Amino acid sequence: MPSFHSLSQLLLQPREDQLLVSWSRERAFSWADFRQDVARVASALSTFPAAQAATRCALFTESAYWFAVALLAALQAQKSVMLLPNAQPQTLAEIPEQDLLLTDLPALRANAAVLDVCTLNAGAGASSYRFQALDV
C-alpha cells in the first residue's frame, strides 16, 4: 500500500534528483528541477515588491507542471491561493487589485500584478531521468 504525504511535507521527502516529475514537447523536468523551480518562485513571492504586498495569489496555468510549482511556492511563501477556472477577461477582472496572478501564459504577462512562473526558471535540464511513481 502506498504511503501518502501532506503537501507541507512533499518537498521534504527524499527522492533521487534525476527522478522524472513531468515532461512536455519542449523538455523534461526532474525532481531537482521541480524543487529548484518551487524555491525560485517562492523566493520571488518573498522579494518582488508587488508580490510581497499581496497576501493572496490567483493561480491559472496551462501546464500541470507550472501549476504544481506555483501552488507549492505560493503555499511555501504563506500566500492564500485562489484557483481560477479560466483566464477569460471577465474572470481576470474579478481578481482584486491587491492580489497577484501566477501564470505561465504569455498573453497575461502585460498585467502589472502578474508573476510569470516560467521566466524564473533558467535550468537547462538534466540529461537522464528515472521513472518512478511519486507517493503523495
CSV table of C-alpha atoms in Angstrom, one decimal:
chain,number,residue,atom,x,y,z
A,1,MET,CA,0.0,0.0,0.0
A,2,PRO,CA,1.5,3.4,-1.0
A,3,SER,CA,2.2,5.9,1.7
A,4,PHE,CA,0.8,9.4,1.5
A,5,HIS,CA,2.4,12.7,2.4
A,6,SER,CA,0.8,16.0,3.1
A,7,LEU,CA,1.6,18.9,0.7
A,8,SER,CA,3.5,20.6,3.5
A,9,GLN,CA,5.8,17.6,3.6
A,10,LEU,CA,6.0,16.7,-0.1
A,11,LEU,CA,9.2,18.6,-0.9
A,12,LEU,CA,10.9,17.3,2.2
A,13,GLN,CA,10.7,13.6,1.2
A,14,PRO,CA,14.0,12.1,0.0
A,15,ARG,CA,14.0,11.4,-3.7
A,16,GLU,CA,16.7,10.9,-6.4
A,17,ASP,CA,17.4,14.2,-8.2
A,18,GLN,CA,17.1,12.5,-11.6
A,19,LEU,CA,13.6,11.3,-10.9
A,20,LEU,CA,11.3,12.3,-13.7
A,21,VAL,CA,8.5,14.5,-12.5
A,22,SER,CA,7.0,15.9,-15.7
A,23,TRP,CA,7.7,16.2,-19.4
A,24,SER,CA,6.4,18.2,-22.4
A,25,ARG,CA,7.4,18.5,-26.0
A,26,GLU,CA,10.0,21.1,-25.1
A,27,ARG,CA,11.7,19.4,-22.2
A,28,ALA,CA,11.6,17.0,-19.2
A,29,PHE,CA,11.6,18.1,-15.5
A,30,SER,CA,13.4,16.2,-12.8
A,31,TRP,CA,12.8,16.2,-9.1
A,32,ALA,CA,15.8,18.5,-8.7
A,33,ASP,CA,14.3,20.9,-11.3
A,34,PHE,CA,10.9,20.8,-9.5
A,35,ARG,CA,12.4,21.6,-6.1
A,36,GLN,CA,14.6,24.4,-7.6
A,37,ASP,CA,11.6,25.9,-9.5
A,38,VAL,CA,9.4,25.9,-6.4
A,39,ALA,CA,12.3,27.6,-4.5
A,40,ARG,CA,12.7,30.2,-7.2
A,41,VAL,CA,9.1,31.1,-7.4
A,42,ALA,CA,8.7,31.1,-3.6
A,43,SER,CA,11.7,33.4,-3.3
A,44,ALA,CA,10.2,35.8,-5.9
A,45,LEU,CA,7.0,35.9,-3.9
A,46,SER,CA,9.0,37.0,-0.9
A,47,THR,CA,11.3,39.5,-2.7
A,48,PHE,CA,9.4,41.2,-5.5
A,49,PRO,CA,7.7,44.4,-4.2
A,50,ALA,CA,4.3,43.6,-5.8
A,51,ALA,CA,4.5,40.0,-4.6
A,52,GLN,CA,5.4,41.0,-1.1
A,53,ALA,CA,2.4,43.2,-0.7
A,54,ALA,CA,0.0,40.6,-1.9
A,55,THR,CA,-1.4,38.2,0.7
A,56,ARG,CA,-3.4,36.2,-1.9
A,57,CYS,CA,-2.4,34.8,-5.3
A,58,ALA,CA,-4.7,33.9,-8.1
A,59,LEU,CA,-3.4,30.9,-10.0
A,60,PHE,CA,-4.0,29.9,-13.6
A,61,THR,CA,-1.6,27.9,-15.8
A,62,GLU,CA,-1.9,25.8,-18.9
A,63,SER,CA,0.9,23.5,-17.8
A,64,ALA,CA,0.3,21.0,-14.9
A,65,TYR,CA,4.0,21.2,-14.0
A,66,TRP,CA,3.9,25.0,-13.6
A,67,PHE,CA,0.6,24.7,-11.7
A,68,ALA,CA,2.2,22.4,-9.2
A,69,VAL,CA,5.3,24.7,-9.0
A,70,ALA,CA,3.2,27.8,-8.5
A,71,LEU,CA,0.8,26.2,-6.0
A,72,LEU,CA,3.6,24.8,-3.7
A,73,ALA,CA,5.6,28.0,-4.0
A,74,ALA,CA,2.6,30.2,-3.0
A,75,LEU,CA,1.9,27.9,0.0
A,76,GLN,CA,5.6,28.0,1.0
A,77,ALA,CA,5.5,31.8,0.8
A,78,GLN,CA,2.4,31.7,3.1
A,79,LYS,CA,0.1,33.2,0.5
A,80,SER,CA,-3.6,32.3,0.2
A,81,VAL,CA,-4.3,30.7,-3.2
A,82,MET,CA,-7.3,31.2,-5.4
A,83,LEU,CA,-7.7,28.7,-8.2
A,84,LEU,CA,-9.1,30.4,-11.3
A,85,PRO,CA,-11.4,28.3,-13.6
A,86,ASN,CA,-10.2,30.1,-16.8
A,87,ALA,CA,-8.2,33.1,-18.0
A,88,GLN,CA,-11.1,34.9,-19.7
A,89,PRO,CA,-11.1,38.7,-19.3
A,90,GLN,CA,-14.2,38.7,-17.1
A,91,THR,CA,-12.6,36.2,-14.7
A,92,LEU,CA,-9.3,38.2,-14.6
A,93,ALA,CA,-11.3,41.4,-13.9
A,94,GLU,CA,-12.7,39.7,-10.7
A,95,ILE,CA,-9.2,39.5,-9.2
A,96,PRO,CA,-8.8,42.2,-6.6
A,97,GLU,CA,-6.1,44.8,-7.3
A,98,GLN,CA,-4.1,43.9,-4.3
A,99,ASP,CA,-3.8,40.3,-5.4
A,100,LEU,CA,-1.2,38.7,-7.6
A,101,LEU,CA,-1.7,36.4,-10.6
A,102,LEU,CA,0.6,33.5,-11.0
A,103,THR,CA,0.6,32.2,-14.6
A,104,ASP,CA,2.5,30.6,-17.4
A,105,LEU,CA,0.5,32.3,-20.2
A,106,PRO,CA,2.4,34.9,-22.3
A,107,ALA,CA,-0.7,36.8,-23.0
A,108,LEU,CA,-1.3,37.7,-19.4
A,109,ARG,CA,2.3,39.0,-18.8
A,110,ALA,CA,1.2,42.5,-19.6
A,111,ASN,CA,-0.7,42.8,-16.4
A,112,ALA,CA,1.2,44.8,-13.7
A,113,ALA,CA,0.3,42.3,-10.9
A,114,VAL,CA,1.4,39.2,-12.7
A,115,LEU,CA,4.3,36.9,-11.8
A,116,ASP,CA,5.3,34.6,-14.7
A,117,VAL,CA,6.4,31.4,-13.1
A,118,CYS,CA,8.2,30.2,-16.3
A,119,THR,CA,10.6,33.1,-16.7
A,120,LEU,CA,12.0,32.5,-13.3
A,121,ASN,CA,13.3,29.1,-14.5
A,122,ALA,CA,16.7,29.2,-16.1
A,123,GLY,CA,17.6,25.5,-15.7
A,124,ALA,CA,18.9,23.6,-18.7
A,125,GLY,CA,17.5,20.2,-17.5
A,126,ALA,CA,19.4,17.0,-16.8
A,127,SER,CA,20.4,14.6,-19.5
A,128,SER,CA,18.9,11.4,-17.9
A,129,TYR,CA,15.8,10.7,-15.8
A,130,ARG,CA,14.5,7.8,-13.8
A,131,PHE,CA,10.8,6.9,-13.9
A,132,GLN,CA,9.2,6.1,-10.6
A,133,ALA,CA,5.7,6.7,-9.1
A,134,LEU,CA,5.6,9.5,-6.5
A,135,ASP,CA,3.8,8.7,-3.3
A,136,VAL,CA,1.8,11.8,-2.4
